[in-house]
Coordinates of C-alpha atoms in Angstrom, one line a residue:
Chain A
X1 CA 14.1 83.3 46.4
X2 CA 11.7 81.5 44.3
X3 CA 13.6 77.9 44.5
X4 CA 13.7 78.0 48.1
X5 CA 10.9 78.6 49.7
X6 CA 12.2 78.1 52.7
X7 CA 14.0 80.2 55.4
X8 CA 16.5 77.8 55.7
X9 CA 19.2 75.9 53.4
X10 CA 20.8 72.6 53.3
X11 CA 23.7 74.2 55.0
X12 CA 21.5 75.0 58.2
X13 CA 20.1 71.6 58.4
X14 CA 23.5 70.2 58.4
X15 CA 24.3 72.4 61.5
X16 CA 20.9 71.6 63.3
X17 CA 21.2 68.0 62.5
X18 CA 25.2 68.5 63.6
X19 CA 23.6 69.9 66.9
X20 CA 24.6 73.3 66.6
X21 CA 22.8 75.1 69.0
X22 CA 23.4 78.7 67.9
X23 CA 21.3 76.9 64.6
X24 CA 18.5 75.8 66.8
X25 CA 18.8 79.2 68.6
X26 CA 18.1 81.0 65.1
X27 CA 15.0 78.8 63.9
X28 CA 13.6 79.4 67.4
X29 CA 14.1 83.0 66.7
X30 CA 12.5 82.7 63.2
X31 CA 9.4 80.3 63.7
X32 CA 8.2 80.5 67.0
X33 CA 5.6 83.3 66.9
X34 CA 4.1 81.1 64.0
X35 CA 3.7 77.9 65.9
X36 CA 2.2 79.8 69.3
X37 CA 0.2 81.5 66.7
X38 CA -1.3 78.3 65.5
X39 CA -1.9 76.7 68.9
X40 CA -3.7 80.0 70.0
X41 CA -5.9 79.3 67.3
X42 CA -7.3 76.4 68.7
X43 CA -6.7 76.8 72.2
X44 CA -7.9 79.8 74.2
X45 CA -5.2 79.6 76.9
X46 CA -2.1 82.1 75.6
X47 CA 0.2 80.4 78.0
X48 CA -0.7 77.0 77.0
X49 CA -0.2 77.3 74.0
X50 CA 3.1 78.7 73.9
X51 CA 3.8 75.6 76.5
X52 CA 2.9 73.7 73.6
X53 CA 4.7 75.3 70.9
X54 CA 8.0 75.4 73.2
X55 CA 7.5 71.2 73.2
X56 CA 7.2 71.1 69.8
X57 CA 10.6 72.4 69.6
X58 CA 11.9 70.4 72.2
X59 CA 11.0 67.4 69.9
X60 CA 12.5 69.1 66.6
X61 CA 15.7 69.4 68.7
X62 CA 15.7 65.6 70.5
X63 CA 14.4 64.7 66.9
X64 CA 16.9 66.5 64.5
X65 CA 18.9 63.5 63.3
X66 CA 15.7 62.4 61.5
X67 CA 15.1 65.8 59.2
X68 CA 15.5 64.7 56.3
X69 CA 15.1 68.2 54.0
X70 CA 14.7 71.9 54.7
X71 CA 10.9 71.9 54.5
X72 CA 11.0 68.9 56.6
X73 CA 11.2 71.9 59.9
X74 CA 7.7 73.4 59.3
X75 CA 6.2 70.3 58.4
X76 CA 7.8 68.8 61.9
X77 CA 6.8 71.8 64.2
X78 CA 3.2 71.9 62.6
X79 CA 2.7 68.8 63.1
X80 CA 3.8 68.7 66.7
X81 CA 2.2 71.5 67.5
X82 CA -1.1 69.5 66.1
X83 CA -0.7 66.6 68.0
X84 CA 0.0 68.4 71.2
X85 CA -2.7 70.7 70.9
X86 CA -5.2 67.7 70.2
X87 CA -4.2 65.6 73.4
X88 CA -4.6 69.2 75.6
X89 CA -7.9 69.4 73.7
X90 CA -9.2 65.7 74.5
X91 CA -8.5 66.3 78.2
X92 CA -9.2 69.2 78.8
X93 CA -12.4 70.9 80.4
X94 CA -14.4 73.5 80.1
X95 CA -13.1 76.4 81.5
X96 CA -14.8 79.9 80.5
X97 CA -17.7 79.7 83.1
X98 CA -18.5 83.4 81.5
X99 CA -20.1 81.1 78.2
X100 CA -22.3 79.1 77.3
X101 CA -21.1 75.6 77.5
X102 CA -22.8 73.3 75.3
X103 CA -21.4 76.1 72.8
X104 CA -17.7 75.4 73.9
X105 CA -18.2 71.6 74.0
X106 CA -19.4 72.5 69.9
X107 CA -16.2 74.5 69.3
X108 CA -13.9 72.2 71.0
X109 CA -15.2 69.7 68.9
X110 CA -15.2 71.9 65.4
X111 CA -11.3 72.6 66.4
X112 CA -10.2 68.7 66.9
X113 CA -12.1 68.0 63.5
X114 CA -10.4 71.0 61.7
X115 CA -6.6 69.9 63.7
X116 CA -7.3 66.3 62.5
X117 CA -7.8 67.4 59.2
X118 CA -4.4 68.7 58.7
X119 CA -1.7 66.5 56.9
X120 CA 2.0 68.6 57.2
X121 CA 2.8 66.1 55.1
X122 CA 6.1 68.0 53.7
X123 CA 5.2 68.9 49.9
X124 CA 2.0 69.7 50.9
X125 CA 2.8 72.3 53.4
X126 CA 5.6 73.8 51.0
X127 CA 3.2 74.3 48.3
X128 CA 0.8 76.0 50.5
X129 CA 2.9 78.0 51.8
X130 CA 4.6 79.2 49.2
X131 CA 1.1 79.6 48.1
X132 CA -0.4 82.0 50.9
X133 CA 2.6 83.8 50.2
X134 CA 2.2 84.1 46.4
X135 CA -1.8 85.0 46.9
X136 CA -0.1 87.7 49.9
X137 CA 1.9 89.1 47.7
X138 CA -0.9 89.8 45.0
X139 CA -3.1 91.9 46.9
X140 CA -4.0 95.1 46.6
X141 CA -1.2 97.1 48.6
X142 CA -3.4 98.3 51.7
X143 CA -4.9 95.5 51.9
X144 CA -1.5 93.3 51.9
X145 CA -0.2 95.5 54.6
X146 CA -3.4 94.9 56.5
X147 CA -3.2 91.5 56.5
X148 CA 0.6 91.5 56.7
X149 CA 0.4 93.6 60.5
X150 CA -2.6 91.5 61.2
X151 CA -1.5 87.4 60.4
X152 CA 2.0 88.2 60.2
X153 CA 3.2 90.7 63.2
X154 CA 0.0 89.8 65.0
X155 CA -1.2 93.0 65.7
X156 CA -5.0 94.2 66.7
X157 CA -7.1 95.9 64.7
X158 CA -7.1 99.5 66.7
X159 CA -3.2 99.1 66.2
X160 CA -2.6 99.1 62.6
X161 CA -5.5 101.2 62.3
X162 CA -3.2 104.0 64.1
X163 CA -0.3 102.6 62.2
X164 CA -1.5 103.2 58.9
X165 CA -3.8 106.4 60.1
X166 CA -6.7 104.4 58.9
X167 CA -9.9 103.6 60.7
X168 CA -10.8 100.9 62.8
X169 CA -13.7 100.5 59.8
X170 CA -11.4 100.0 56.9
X171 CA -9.0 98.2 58.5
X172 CA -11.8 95.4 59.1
X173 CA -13.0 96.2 55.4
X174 CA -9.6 95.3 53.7
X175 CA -8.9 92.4 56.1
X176 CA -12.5 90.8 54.9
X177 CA -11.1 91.6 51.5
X178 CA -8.1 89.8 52.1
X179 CA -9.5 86.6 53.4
X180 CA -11.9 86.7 50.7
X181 CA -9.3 87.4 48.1
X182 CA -6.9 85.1 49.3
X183 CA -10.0 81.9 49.4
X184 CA -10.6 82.5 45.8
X185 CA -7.3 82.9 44.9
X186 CA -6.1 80.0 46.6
X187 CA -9.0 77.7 45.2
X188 CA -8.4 78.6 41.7
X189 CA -4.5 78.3 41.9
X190 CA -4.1 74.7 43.0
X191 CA -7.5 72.9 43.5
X192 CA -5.2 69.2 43.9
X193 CA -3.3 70.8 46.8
X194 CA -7.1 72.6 48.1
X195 CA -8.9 69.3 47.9
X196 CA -6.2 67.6 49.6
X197 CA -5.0 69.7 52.3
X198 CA -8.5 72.3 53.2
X199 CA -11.1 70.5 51.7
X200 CA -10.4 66.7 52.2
X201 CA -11.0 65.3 54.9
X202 CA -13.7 67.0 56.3
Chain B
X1 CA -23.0 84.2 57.0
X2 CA -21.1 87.0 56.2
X3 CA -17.2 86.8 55.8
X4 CA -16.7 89.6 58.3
X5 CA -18.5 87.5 61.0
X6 CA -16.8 84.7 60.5
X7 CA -13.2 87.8 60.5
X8 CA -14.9 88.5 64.4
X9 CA -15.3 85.2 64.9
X10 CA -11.6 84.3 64.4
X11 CA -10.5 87.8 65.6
X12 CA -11.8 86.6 68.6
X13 CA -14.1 89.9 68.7
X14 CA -17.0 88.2 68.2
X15 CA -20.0 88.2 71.1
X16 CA -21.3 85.2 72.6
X17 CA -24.5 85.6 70.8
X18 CA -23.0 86.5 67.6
X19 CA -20.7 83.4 68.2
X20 CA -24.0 81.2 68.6
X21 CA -25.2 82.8 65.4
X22 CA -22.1 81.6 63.3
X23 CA -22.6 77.9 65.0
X24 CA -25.7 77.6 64.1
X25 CA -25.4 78.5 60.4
X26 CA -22.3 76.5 60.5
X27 CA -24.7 73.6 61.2
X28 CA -26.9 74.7 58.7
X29 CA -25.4 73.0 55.5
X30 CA -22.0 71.2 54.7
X31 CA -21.3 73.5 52.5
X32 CA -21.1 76.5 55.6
X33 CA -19.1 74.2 57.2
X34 CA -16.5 73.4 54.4
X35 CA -16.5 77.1 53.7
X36 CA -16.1 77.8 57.7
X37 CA -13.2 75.4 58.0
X38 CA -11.3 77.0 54.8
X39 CA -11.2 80.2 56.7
X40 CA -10.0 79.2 59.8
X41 CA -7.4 76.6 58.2
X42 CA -6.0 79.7 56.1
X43 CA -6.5 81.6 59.6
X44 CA -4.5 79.0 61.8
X45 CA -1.2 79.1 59.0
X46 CA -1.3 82.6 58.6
X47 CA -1.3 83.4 62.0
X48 CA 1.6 84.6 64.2
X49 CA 1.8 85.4 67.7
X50 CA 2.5 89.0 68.9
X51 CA 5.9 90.7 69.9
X52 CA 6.9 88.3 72.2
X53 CA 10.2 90.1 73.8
X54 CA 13.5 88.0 74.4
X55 CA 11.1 84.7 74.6
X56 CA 14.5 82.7 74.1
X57 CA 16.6 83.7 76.9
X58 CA 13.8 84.2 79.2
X59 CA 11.6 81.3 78.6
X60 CA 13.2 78.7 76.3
X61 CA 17.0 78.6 76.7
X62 CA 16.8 77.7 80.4
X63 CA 14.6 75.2 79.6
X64 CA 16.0 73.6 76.8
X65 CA 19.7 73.6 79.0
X66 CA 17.5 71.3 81.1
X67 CA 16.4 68.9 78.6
X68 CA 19.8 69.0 77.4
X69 CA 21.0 67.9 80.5
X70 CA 18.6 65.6 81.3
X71 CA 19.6 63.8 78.2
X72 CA 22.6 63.8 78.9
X73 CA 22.9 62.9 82.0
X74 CA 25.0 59.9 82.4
X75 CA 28.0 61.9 80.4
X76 CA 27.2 64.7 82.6
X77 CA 27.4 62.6 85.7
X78 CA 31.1 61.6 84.3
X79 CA 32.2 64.7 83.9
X80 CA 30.5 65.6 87.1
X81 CA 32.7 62.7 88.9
X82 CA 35.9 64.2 87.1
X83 CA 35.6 67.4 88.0
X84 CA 35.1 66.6 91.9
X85 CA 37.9 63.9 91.4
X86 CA 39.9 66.7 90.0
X87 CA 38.8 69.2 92.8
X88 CA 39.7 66.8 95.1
X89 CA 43.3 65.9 94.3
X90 CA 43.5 69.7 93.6
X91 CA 42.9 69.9 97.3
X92 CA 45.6 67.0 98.5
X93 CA 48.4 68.2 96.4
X94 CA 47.9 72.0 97.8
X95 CA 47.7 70.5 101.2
X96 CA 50.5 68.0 101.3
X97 CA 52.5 70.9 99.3
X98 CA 53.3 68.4 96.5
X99 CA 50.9 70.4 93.6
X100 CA 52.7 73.2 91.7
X101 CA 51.5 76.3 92.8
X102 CA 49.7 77.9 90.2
X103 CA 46.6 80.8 90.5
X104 CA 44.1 79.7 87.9
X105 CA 41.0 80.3 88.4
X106 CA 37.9 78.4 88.1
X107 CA 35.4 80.4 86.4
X108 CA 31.9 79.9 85.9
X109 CA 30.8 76.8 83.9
X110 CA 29.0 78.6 81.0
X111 CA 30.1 82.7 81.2
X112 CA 27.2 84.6 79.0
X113 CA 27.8 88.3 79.2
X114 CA 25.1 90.4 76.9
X115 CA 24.6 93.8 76.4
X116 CA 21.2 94.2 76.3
X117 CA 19.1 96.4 74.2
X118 CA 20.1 100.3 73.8
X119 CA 23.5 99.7 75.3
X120 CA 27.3 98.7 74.4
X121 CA 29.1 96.5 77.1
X122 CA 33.0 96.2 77.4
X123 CA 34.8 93.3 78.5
X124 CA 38.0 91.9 79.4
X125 CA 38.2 87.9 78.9
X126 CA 40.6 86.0 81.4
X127 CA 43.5 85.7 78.3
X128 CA 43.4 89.4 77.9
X129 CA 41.4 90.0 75.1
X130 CA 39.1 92.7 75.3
X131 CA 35.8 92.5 73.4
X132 CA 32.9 95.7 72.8
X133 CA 29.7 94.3 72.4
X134 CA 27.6 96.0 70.7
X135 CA 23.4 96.9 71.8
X136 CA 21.3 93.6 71.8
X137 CA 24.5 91.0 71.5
X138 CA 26.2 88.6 74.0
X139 CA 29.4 86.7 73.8
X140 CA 29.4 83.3 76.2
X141 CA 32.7 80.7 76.8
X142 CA 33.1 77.8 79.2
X143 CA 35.3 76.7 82.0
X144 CA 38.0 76.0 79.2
X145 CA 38.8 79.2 78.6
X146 CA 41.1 80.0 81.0
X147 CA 42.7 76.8 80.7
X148 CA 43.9 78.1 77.1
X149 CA 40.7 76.5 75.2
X150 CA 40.2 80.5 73.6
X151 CA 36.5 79.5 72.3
X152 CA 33.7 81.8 72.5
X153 CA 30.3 81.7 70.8
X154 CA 29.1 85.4 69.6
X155 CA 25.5 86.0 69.1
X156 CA 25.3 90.1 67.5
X157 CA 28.2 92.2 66.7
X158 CA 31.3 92.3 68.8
X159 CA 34.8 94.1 67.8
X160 CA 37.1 92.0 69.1
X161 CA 40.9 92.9 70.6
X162 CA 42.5 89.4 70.8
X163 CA 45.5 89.2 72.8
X164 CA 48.7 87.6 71.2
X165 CA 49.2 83.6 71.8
X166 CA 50.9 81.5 69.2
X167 CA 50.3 78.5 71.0
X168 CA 46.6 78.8 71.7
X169 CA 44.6 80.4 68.3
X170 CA 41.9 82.3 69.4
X171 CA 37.9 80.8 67.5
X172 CA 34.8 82.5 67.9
X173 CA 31.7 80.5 66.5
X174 CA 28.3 82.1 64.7
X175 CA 25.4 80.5 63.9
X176 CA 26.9 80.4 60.5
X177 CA 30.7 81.0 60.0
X178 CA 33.8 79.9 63.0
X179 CA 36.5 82.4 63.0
X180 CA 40.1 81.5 63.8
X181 CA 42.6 84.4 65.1
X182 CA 46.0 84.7 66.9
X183 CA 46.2 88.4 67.7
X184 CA 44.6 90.8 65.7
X185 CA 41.6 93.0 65.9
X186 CA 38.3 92.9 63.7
X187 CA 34.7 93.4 64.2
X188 CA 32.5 90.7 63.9
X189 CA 28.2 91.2 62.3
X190 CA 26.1 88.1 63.5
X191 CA 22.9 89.2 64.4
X192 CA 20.3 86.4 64.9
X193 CA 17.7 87.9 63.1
X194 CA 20.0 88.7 60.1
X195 CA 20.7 85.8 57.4
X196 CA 23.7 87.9 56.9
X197 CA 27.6 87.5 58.3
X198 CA 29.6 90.9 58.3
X199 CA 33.8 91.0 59.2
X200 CA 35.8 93.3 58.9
X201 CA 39.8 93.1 60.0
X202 CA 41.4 95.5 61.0
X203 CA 45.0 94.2 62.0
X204 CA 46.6 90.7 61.6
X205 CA 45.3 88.2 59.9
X206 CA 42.0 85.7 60.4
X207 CA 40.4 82.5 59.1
X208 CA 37.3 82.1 58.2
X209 CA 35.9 78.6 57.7
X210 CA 32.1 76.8 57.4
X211 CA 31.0 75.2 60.2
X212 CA 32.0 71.7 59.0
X213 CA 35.9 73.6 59.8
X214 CA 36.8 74.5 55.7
X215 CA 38.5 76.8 55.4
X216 CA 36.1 79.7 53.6
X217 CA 39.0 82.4 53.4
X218 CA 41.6 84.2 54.8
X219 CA 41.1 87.8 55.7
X220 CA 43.7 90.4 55.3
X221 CA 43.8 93.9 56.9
X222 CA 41.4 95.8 55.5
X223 CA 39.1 93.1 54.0
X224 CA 35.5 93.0 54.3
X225 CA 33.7 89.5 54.1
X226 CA 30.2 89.6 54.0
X227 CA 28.4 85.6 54.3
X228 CA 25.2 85.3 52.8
X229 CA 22.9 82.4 54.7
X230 CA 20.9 81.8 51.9
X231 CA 23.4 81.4 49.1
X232 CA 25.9 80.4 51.4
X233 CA 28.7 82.8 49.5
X234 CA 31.0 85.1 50.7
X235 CA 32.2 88.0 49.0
X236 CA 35.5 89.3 50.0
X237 CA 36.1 93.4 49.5
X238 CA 38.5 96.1 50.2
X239 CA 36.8 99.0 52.5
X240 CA 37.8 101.4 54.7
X241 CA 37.8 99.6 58.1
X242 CA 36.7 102.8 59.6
X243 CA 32.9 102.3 59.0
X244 CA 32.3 99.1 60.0
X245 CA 34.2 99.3 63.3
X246 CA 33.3 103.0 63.5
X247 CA 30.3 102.0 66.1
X248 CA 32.9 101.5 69.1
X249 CA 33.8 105.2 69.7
X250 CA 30.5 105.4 69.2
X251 CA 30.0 107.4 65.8
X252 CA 28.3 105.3 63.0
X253 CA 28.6 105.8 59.4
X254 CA 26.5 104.6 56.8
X255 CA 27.4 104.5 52.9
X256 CA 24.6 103.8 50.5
X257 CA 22.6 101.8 52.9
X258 CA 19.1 101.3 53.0
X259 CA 17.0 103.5 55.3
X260 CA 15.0 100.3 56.4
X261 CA 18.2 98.7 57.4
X262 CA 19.4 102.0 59.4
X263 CA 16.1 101.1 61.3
X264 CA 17.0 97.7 62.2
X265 CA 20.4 99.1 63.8
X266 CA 18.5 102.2 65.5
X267 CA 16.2 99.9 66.8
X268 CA 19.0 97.7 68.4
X269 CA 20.8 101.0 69.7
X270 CA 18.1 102.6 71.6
X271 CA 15.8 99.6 72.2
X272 CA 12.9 101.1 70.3
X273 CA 10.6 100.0 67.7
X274 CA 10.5 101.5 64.1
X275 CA 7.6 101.3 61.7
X276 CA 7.9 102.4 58.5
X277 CA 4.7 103.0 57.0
X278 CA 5.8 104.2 53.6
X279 CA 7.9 101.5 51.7
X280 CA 9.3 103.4 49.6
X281 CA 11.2 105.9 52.2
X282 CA 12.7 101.9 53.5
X283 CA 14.2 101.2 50.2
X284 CA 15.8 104.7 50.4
X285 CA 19.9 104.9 50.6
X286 CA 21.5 107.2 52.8
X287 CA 25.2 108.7 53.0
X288 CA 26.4 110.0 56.2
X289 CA 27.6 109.9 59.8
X290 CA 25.6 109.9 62.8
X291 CA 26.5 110.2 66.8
X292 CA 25.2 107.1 68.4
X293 CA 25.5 108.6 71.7
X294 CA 23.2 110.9 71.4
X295 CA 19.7 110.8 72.3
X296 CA 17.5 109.5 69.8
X297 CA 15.4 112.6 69.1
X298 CA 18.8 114.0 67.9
X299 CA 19.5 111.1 65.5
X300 CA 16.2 111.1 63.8
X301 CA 16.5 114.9 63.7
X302 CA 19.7 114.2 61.2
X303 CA 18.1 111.6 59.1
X304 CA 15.1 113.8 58.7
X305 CA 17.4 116.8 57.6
X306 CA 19.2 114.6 55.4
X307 CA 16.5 112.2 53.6
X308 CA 12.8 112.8 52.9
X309 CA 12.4 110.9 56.1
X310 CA 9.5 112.0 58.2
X311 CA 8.9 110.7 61.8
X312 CA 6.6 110.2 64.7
X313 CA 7.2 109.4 68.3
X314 CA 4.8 107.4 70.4
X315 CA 6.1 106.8 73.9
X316 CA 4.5 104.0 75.7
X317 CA 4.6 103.0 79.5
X318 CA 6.7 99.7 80.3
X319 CA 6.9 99.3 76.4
X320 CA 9.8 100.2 73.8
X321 CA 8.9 103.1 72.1
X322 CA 7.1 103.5 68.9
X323 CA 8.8 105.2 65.8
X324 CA 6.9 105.8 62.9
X325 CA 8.7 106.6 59.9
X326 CA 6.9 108.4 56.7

């Protein structure tokens, strides 16, 4: 699996390209819960942003013809997903009356600066990936399957806690771990690809 | 800052005050900020939404029709005109008594029929065939059908009973492989969430081919092909039909397959939801035959007796079921 990073071949993107839809079907199936869970990240609305991610494959699907490679399909939903989420971040307003506004107006503004920062430029976002994955791999084992049910299957905290008859405690414990794990790691692995994707740009 | 107030912050478990806390040491120094953003850049690609059920056919595949549709609508518009052009003259010829009388039917533009989680669904098509779908799998053809255009598109698995026609071959398309039969029977393994293509023939003789229409191979009774997405191979083998097509009368044996696999199938059968929180007890192969019919308490009952399995039921209200396997 290590030459192709990928969930998809050159096959599949001669189908999608081709316009089979049982192909766009099966990529829906396999990278939609990623892109929702990007735009959730920078916008609090959970139907919005699975609004957003369902354009973003609308326009891999009206743009398909101009896919070029495998890793082209990540690189194209991220980067839609981007775009989208900054135009529904420059209009819209504030909406939890419940906090503190000039606080919101400061995150709304952190998120736009982080989503600008992005480039899906397609190597990058291979490397990276295949990085995360690499670092994911690498951890200690309670701590992967932590941060597996947590970034991966999305579940809460009080979940896998019950799932892996752990407490609420250490599940927080090996998560922190993780993250801090994985920043290391990831900084020491590939600083070009670091100072280029995370820390350029800021 | 520590890292596990920056975890609440991203969590989204983090307090307003504690949230005005983490701005304000963000602000502090570049350096907060940098490290800040690294976090919730590596946050924002590692994330994935939660179980979101049957978001496809609910949500996205009506929706993307219409786009579809949309862009296409001029051809659509053509075909519209044809059709009520067609209709039309349909309707002279039966009135003036010059048409031939004939009692085809017009069926639905797009038939989908699914069997939906935890159940198996029969059907007849309108050339006779009869197809068993299998739990969590749908079958859909168009108008053409009964016009002698035999296509249908199979999402799942499916054992298919194709009635006989020389003169109008019988093609069901996958996501991956398109299958070409005159009369035969053979169960088909397409699940969308599997990079894997399982068939298995049990009578006559089938086609296999790519979906740029080469021909891959050409099964013989008793020949299993199994398709492999990602190295885009198949492997042709001699097995005793029996277990692959076993599911229909409803009795399922496995041989030498992976408990975590079993899961996936159990999962599609009773529309529940296995964990399996020792990965060691996945990798596990099992030998044997199970009842599918039977109530799921029953099942696990057998797979505990007959593997190191251990198990845990969590019922919850509205929701599938939680397993947990040990």
């Amino acid at each position: 699996m290590e030459a192709s990073y990928s969930p998809y071949n050159d096959f599949f993107l001669s189908q999608l390209k081709a316009g089979n839809e049982s192909a766009f079907e099966h990529l829906f199936k396999i990278d939609y819960k990623r892109i929702v869970g990007f735009c959730q990240q920078f916008i609090e609305d959970k139907d919005q942003s699975q609004s957003l991610a369902q354009e973003a494959f609308v326009k891999l699907w009206l743009n398909r013809a101009q896919l070029e490679t495998v890793n082209g399909i990540h690189s194209f939903l991220y980067t839609a997903a981007k775009t989208d989420c900054l135009n529904y971040l420059k209009h819209q307003k504030i909406i939890n009356r419940h906090r503190d506004r000039q606080l919101q107006a400061k995150e709304a503004e952190l998120n736009r600066e982080i989503l600008e920062s992005f480039d899906f430029d397609q190597l990058e976002l291979m490397e990276l990936e295949k990085l995360i994955n690499q670092a994911i791999e690498e951890l200690p084992e309670k701590c992967r399957l932590v941060f597996r049910l947590s970034r991966i299957e999305g579940k809460k905290n009080n979940e896998i806690a019950k799932e892996l008859e752990i407490s609420v405690k250490s599940v927080e414990a090996n998560m922190t771990r993780a993250l801090k794990t994985l920043k290391l790691k990831l900084a020491a692995y590939l600083p070009a690809i670091l100072v280029q994707i995370i820390l350029e740009g800021l | 800052m520590k890292i596990q107030q920056i975890e609440n912050y991203l969590c989204g478990e983090a307090t307003e005050s504690e949230i005005t806390a983490l701005f304000q040491w963000i602000d502090a120094s570049p350096e907060n900020k940098k490290e800040f953003i690294q976090y919730k850049k590596l946050w924002a690609l590692t994330s994935r939404a939660g179980e979101e059920e049957e978001v496809w056919d609910r949500l996205f595949a009506p929706r993307f029709r219409k786009q579809k549709l949309v862009h296409n609508y001029w051809r659509f518009a053509k075909y519209a005109a044809m059709l009520l052009f067609a209709i039309g003259a349909g309707f002279a010829f039966q009135y003036t008594g010059w048409g031939l009388k004939h009692e085809k039917l017009i069926y639905a533009q797009n038939c989908s029929i699914a069997a939906p989680l935890g159940q198996m669904t029969n059907i007849v098509l309108p050339d006779g065939s009869k197809v068993m779908l299998n739990s969590g799998s749908s079958i859909t053809y168009n108008s053409n059908f009964s016009q002698g255009e035999r296509l249908v598109t199979l999402t799942g698995e499916a054992f298919f009973d194709v009635a006989k026609d020389q003169d109008h071959p019988f093609r069901i398309e996958t996501s991956l492989l398109n299958f070409e039969v005159f009369g035969t029977s053979f169960n088909i393994e397409a699940y969308p969430d599997d990079p894997t293509i399982n068939t298995t023939l049990v009578e006559g003789s089938l086609a296999i081919s790519d979906k740029t229409q080469k021909e891959l191979h050409r099964l013989k009774p008793g020949e299993n092909a199994h398709y492999d997405a990602y190295q885009t191979k198949l492997v042709v083998t001699n097995v005793s039909t029996g277990i692959y097509t076993s599911w229909k009368d409803g009795l399922i044996t496995f041989r030498n397959e992976k408990l975590k696999e079993i899961a996936k199938k159990i999962e599609r059968w009773y529309n529940v939801k296995i964990i399996i929180n020792n990965p060691k007890i996945g990798e596990q192969a099992y030998f044997g035959t199970i009842l599918k019919n039977k109530p799921i308490d029953q099942i696990l009952e057998v797979l505990k007796l007959s593997s190191s399995l251990k198990y845990k039921i969590e019922y919850r209200p509205d929701k599938p079921t939680i397993i947990y396997w040990r």
